[in-house]
mmCIF file of C-alpha atoms in Angstrom:
data_model
loop_
_atom_site.group_PDB
_atom_site.id
_atom_site.type_symbol
_atom_site.label_atom_id
_atom_site.label_comp_id
_atom_site.label_asym_id
_atom_site.label_seq_id
_atom_site.Cartn_x
_atom_site.Cartn_y
_atom_site.Cartn_z
ATOM 1 C CA MET A 4 3.530 11.856 -13.845
ATOM 2 C CA LYS A 5 2.388 14.742 -12.007
ATOM 3 C CA LYS A 6 0.170 14.148 -9.032
ATOM 4 C CA THR A 7 -2.564 16.110 -10.157
ATOM 5 C CA LYS A 8 -2.739 14.635 -13.700
ATOM 6 C CA LYS A 9 -1.939 10.958 -11.837
ATOM 7 C CA LEU A 10 -4.961 11.453 -9.385
ATOM 8 C CA THR A 11 -7.226 12.446 -12.334
ATOM 9 C CA THR A 12 -5.932 9.764 -14.702
ATOM 10 C CA THR A 13 -6.454 7.136 -11.462
ATOM 11 C CA ALA A 14 -9.890 8.159 -11.051
ATOM 12 C CA MET A 15 -10.936 8.328 -14.311
ATOM 13 C CA LEU A 16 -9.453 4.565 -14.583
ATOM 14 C CA PHE A 17 -11.269 3.373 -11.855
ATOM 15 C CA ALA A 18 -14.304 4.923 -12.756
ATOM 16 C CA LEU A 19 -14.182 2.780 -16.410
ATOM 17 C CA ALA A 20 -13.389 -0.337 -14.039
ATOM 18 C CA ILE A 21 -17.015 0.266 -12.468
ATOM 19 C CA VAL A 22 -18.898 1.036 -15.771
ATOM 20 C CA LEU A 23 -17.036 -1.989 -17.090
ATOM 21 C CA SER A 24 -18.105 -4.442 -14.283
ATOM 22 C CA PHE A 25 -21.711 -2.698 -13.824
ATOM 23 C CA ILE A 26 -22.277 -3.644 -17.916
ATOM 24 C CA GLU A 27 -20.729 -7.338 -17.359
ATOM 25 C CA SER A 28 -22.835 -7.900 -14.496
ATOM 26 C CA MET A 29 -25.568 -6.986 -17.394
ATOM 27 C CA ILE A 30 -24.406 -9.166 -19.958
ATOM 28 C CA MET A 31 -23.128 -12.307 -18.000
ATOM 29 C CA PRO A 32 -26.668 -13.838 -16.892
ATOM 30 C CA LEU A 33 -27.686 -13.949 -20.432
ATOM 31 C CA PHE A 34 -24.857 -16.915 -21.030
ATOM 32 C CA ALA A 35 -26.492 -18.917 -18.057
ATOM 33 C CA LEU A 36 -22.444 -19.570 -17.004
ATOM 34 C CA PRO A 37 -22.171 -21.294 -13.636
ATOM 35 C CA PRO A 38 -21.487 -18.840 -10.304
ATOM 36 C CA GLY A 39 -18.449 -17.367 -10.271
ATOM 37 C CA ILE A 40 -17.296 -17.384 -14.181
ATOM 38 C CA LYS A 41 -17.160 -14.007 -15.349
ATOM 39 C CA LEU A 42 -15.714 -12.147 -17.871
ATOM 40 C CA GLY A 43 -13.898 -9.716 -16.221
ATOM 41 C CA LEU A 44 -14.223 -6.468 -17.788
ATOM 42 C CA GLY A 45 -13.488 -4.068 -15.479
ATOM 43 C CA ASN A 46 -10.103 -6.228 -14.882
ATOM 44 C CA VAL A 47 -9.141 -4.916 -18.101
ATOM 45 C CA VAL A 48 -8.375 -1.592 -16.839
ATOM 46 C CA VAL A 49 -6.175 -2.848 -13.959
ATOM 47 C CA MET A 50 -4.715 -4.839 -16.890
ATOM 48 C CA TYR A 51 -3.843 -1.674 -18.362
ATOM 49 C CA CYS A 52 -2.747 0.010 -15.472
ATOM 50 C CA MET A 53 -0.283 -2.682 -14.447
ATOM 51 C CA VAL A 54 1.457 -2.662 -18.077
ATOM 52 C CA TYR A 55 1.601 1.177 -18.513
ATOM 53 C CA MET A 56 1.777 2.536 -15.014
ATOM 54 C CA GLY A 57 3.350 0.655 -12.942
ATOM 55 C CA TYR A 58 2.033 -1.805 -10.055
ATOM 56 C CA SER A 59 1.524 0.707 -7.757
ATOM 57 C CA SER A 60 -1.064 2.328 -9.897
ATOM 58 C CA ALA A 61 -2.963 -1.293 -10.322
ATOM 59 C CA PHE A 62 -3.200 -1.513 -6.469
ATOM 60 C CA GLU A 63 -4.783 1.955 -5.691
ATOM 61 C CA ILE A 64 -7.679 0.459 -8.432
ATOM 62 C CA THR A 65 -7.655 -2.608 -7.163
ATOM 63 C CA ALA A 66 -8.132 -1.603 -4.086
ATOM 64 C CA LEU A 67 -10.648 1.270 -4.470
ATOM 65 C CA LYS A 68 -12.348 -1.601 -6.354
ATOM 66 C CA GLY A 69 -12.451 -3.998 -3.834
ATOM 67 C CA PHE A 70 -13.598 -1.099 -1.799
ATOM 68 C CA PHE A 71 -16.520 -0.521 -3.944
ATOM 69 C CA SER A 72 -17.529 -3.700 -4.047
ATOM 70 C CA PHE A 73 -17.554 -3.690 0.158
ATOM 71 C CA LEU A 74 -19.762 -1.002 -0.244
ATOM 72 C CA THR A 75 -22.177 -2.099 -2.547
ATOM 73 C CA ARG A 76 -22.505 -5.599 -1.698
ATOM 74 C CA GLY A 77 -21.138 -6.086 1.109
ATOM 75 C CA ALA A 78 -17.838 -7.075 3.569
ATOM 76 C CA THR A 79 -17.344 -10.351 2.143
ATOM 77 C CA ALA A 80 -17.962 -9.230 -1.776
ATOM 78 C CA GLY A 81 -15.313 -6.216 -0.663
ATOM 79 C CA VAL A 82 -12.795 -8.990 1.271
ATOM 80 C CA LEU A 83 -13.266 -11.175 -2.116
ATOM 81 C CA SER A 84 -12.873 -8.413 -4.855
ATOM 82 C CA PHE A 85 -9.667 -7.135 -2.748
ATOM 83 C CA LEU A 86 -8.132 -10.593 -2.368
ATOM 84 C CA GLY A 87 -8.968 -11.545 -5.987
ATOM 85 C CA GLY A 88 -7.181 -8.229 -7.248
ATOM 86 C CA PHE A 89 -4.323 -8.822 -5.372
ATOM 87 C CA PHE A 90 -3.623 -11.892 -5.805
ATOM 88 C CA SER A 91 -4.182 -10.741 -9.999
ATOM 89 C CA ILE A 92 -1.973 -7.918 -10.022
ATOM 90 C CA THR A 93 0.671 -9.277 -8.061
ATOM 91 C CA ILE A 94 1.149 -12.442 -10.140
ATOM 92 C CA MET A 95 0.998 -9.784 -13.507
ATOM 93 C CA TYR A 96 3.934 -7.597 -11.730
ATOM 94 C CA ILE A 97 5.964 -10.905 -11.406
ATOM 95 C CA LEU A 98 5.425 -11.727 -14.585
ATOM 96 C CA LYS A 99 6.088 -8.634 -16.204
ATOM 97 C CA LYS A 100 8.969 -8.225 -13.800
ATOM 98 C CA PHE A 101 10.781 -11.845 -14.838
ATOM 99 C CA PHE A 102 9.959 -11.412 -18.466
ATOM 100 C CA LYS A 103 9.736 -7.832 -19.146
ATOM 101 C CA ASP A 104 8.745 -7.407 -22.669
ATOM 102 C CA LYS A 105 8.947 -10.743 -23.995
ATOM 103 C CA ILE A 106 5.332 -11.289 -21.912
ATOM 104 C CA ASN A 107 2.106 -10.190 -24.142
ATOM 105 C CA TYR A 108 -1.375 -9.092 -22.869
ATOM 106 C CA PHE A 109 -2.678 -12.274 -23.540
ATOM 107 C CA THR A 110 -0.268 -14.328 -21.219
ATOM 108 C CA LEU A 111 -0.398 -11.839 -18.762
ATOM 109 C CA SER A 112 -4.517 -11.995 -18.526
ATOM 110 C CA ILE A 113 -5.150 -15.414 -18.461
ATOM 111 C CA PHE A 114 -2.333 -15.812 -15.286
ATOM 112 C CA GLY A 115 -4.079 -12.349 -13.804
ATOM 113 C CA ALA A 116 -7.579 -14.296 -14.284
ATOM 114 C CA LEU A 117 -6.205 -17.763 -12.305
ATOM 115 C CA PHE A 118 -4.698 -15.792 -9.932
ATOM 116 C CA HIS A 119 -7.958 -13.885 -9.345
ATOM 117 C CA ASN A 120 -9.971 -16.994 -8.907
ATOM 118 C CA ILE A 121 -7.194 -18.508 -6.509
ATOM 119 C CA GLY A 122 -7.162 -15.160 -4.196
ATOM 120 C CA GLN A 123 -10.845 -15.251 -4.023
ATOM 121 C CA ILE A 124 -11.293 -18.959 -3.148
ATOM 122 C CA VAL A 125 -8.380 -18.604 -1.018
ATOM 123 C CA GLY A 126 -10.188 -15.670 0.428
ATOM 124 C CA PHE A 127 -13.655 -17.472 0.996
ATOM 125 C CA SER A 128 -11.921 -20.608 2.902
ATOM 126 C CA LEU A 129 -10.622 -18.631 5.186
ATOM 127 C CA PHE A 130 -13.679 -16.495 5.982
ATOM 128 C CA PHE A 131 -15.663 -19.608 5.877
ATOM 129 C CA SER A 132 -12.992 -22.126 7.452
ATOM 130 C CA ASN A 133 -14.392 -24.503 5.224
ATOM 131 C CA ILE A 134 -11.888 -25.731 2.525
ATOM 132 C CA ALA A 135 -14.351 -26.984 0.037
ATOM 133 C CA PRO A 136 -14.668 -24.546 -2.540
ATOM 134 C CA MET A 137 -10.933 -25.717 -3.626
ATOM 135 C CA ALA A 138 -13.062 -28.303 -4.967
ATOM 136 C CA TYR A 139 -15.079 -25.565 -7.408
ATOM 137 C CA LEU A 140 -11.292 -24.701 -8.588
ATOM 138 C CA PRO A 141 -10.720 -26.518 -11.646
ATOM 139 C CA ILE A 142 -13.486 -25.217 -13.362
ATOM 140 C CA LEU A 143 -13.339 -21.456 -12.141
ATOM 141 C CA SER A 144 -9.633 -22.676 -13.848
ATOM 142 C CA ILE A 145 -10.968 -23.429 -17.354
ATOM 143 C CA SER A 146 -13.297 -20.739 -16.704
ATOM 144 C CA ALA A 147 -10.400 -18.271 -16.284
ATOM 145 C CA ILE A 148 -8.026 -19.373 -19.573
ATOM 146 C CA ILE A 149 -10.632 -18.871 -21.562
ATOM 147 C CA MET A 150 -12.283 -15.741 -20.439
ATOM 148 C CA GLY A 151 -8.157 -14.076 -19.943
ATOM 149 C CA MET A 152 -7.623 -14.571 -23.465
ATOM 150 C CA VAL A 153 -10.412 -12.703 -24.211
ATOM 151 C CA THR A 154 -10.124 -9.957 -21.821
ATOM 152 C CA GLY A 155 -7.166 -10.276 -23.447
ATOM 153 C CA ALA A 156 -8.328 -9.230 -26.617
ATOM 154 C CA ILE A 157 -10.209 -6.301 -25.632
ATOM 155 C CA LEU A 158 -7.141 -5.305 -23.936
ATOM 156 C CA LYS A 159 -4.939 -5.662 -26.785
ATOM 157 C CA VAL A 160 -8.071 -3.831 -28.984
ATOM 158 C CA VAL A 161 -8.623 -1.305 -26.603
ATOM 159 C CA ILE A 162 -5.337 0.087 -26.222
ATOM 160 C CA PRO A 163 -4.860 2.859 -28.078
ATOM 161 C CA ALA A 164 -8.263 4.465 -26.512
ATOM 162 C CA LEU A 165 -6.815 4.546 -23.445
ATOM 163 C CA LYS A 166 -3.200 5.750 -24.355
ATOM 164 C CA ARG A 167 -5.102 8.347 -25.445
ATOM 165 C CA ILE A 168 -6.709 9.270 -21.556
#
């Protein structure tokens, strides 16, 4: 992919990830879920990047999302966003490398969601020098499996539209 095309594609995908995250922030409160449980619509774009554009593109989107969180919600949110995203794309990269074409979107999405939560809990524990948040990991893990299946299904449905970008 030429540099200009890659830059514009990355910019459009980043904008899409931010818009999806914004939409999610408007929808999720309607479900009255426990704190920290989100659908992860913006991560659909990151998964797309991981599968179709490679790790470096997924890392760029993750870093941009973390920086955007830093600018709009502060240092803690920025660090947690980046760490969650980094853990998520790293496990997806490892699974994709190891299983190649034998792994499906649902599995990638579930592991991505699980490791996103693990990354955020680890970051929170390090940031505040407290391991108490680890007790919340079972609840986040159950939600990650459910939400990961949903985002995997969404990715499968929107792939044709994203491929046209």
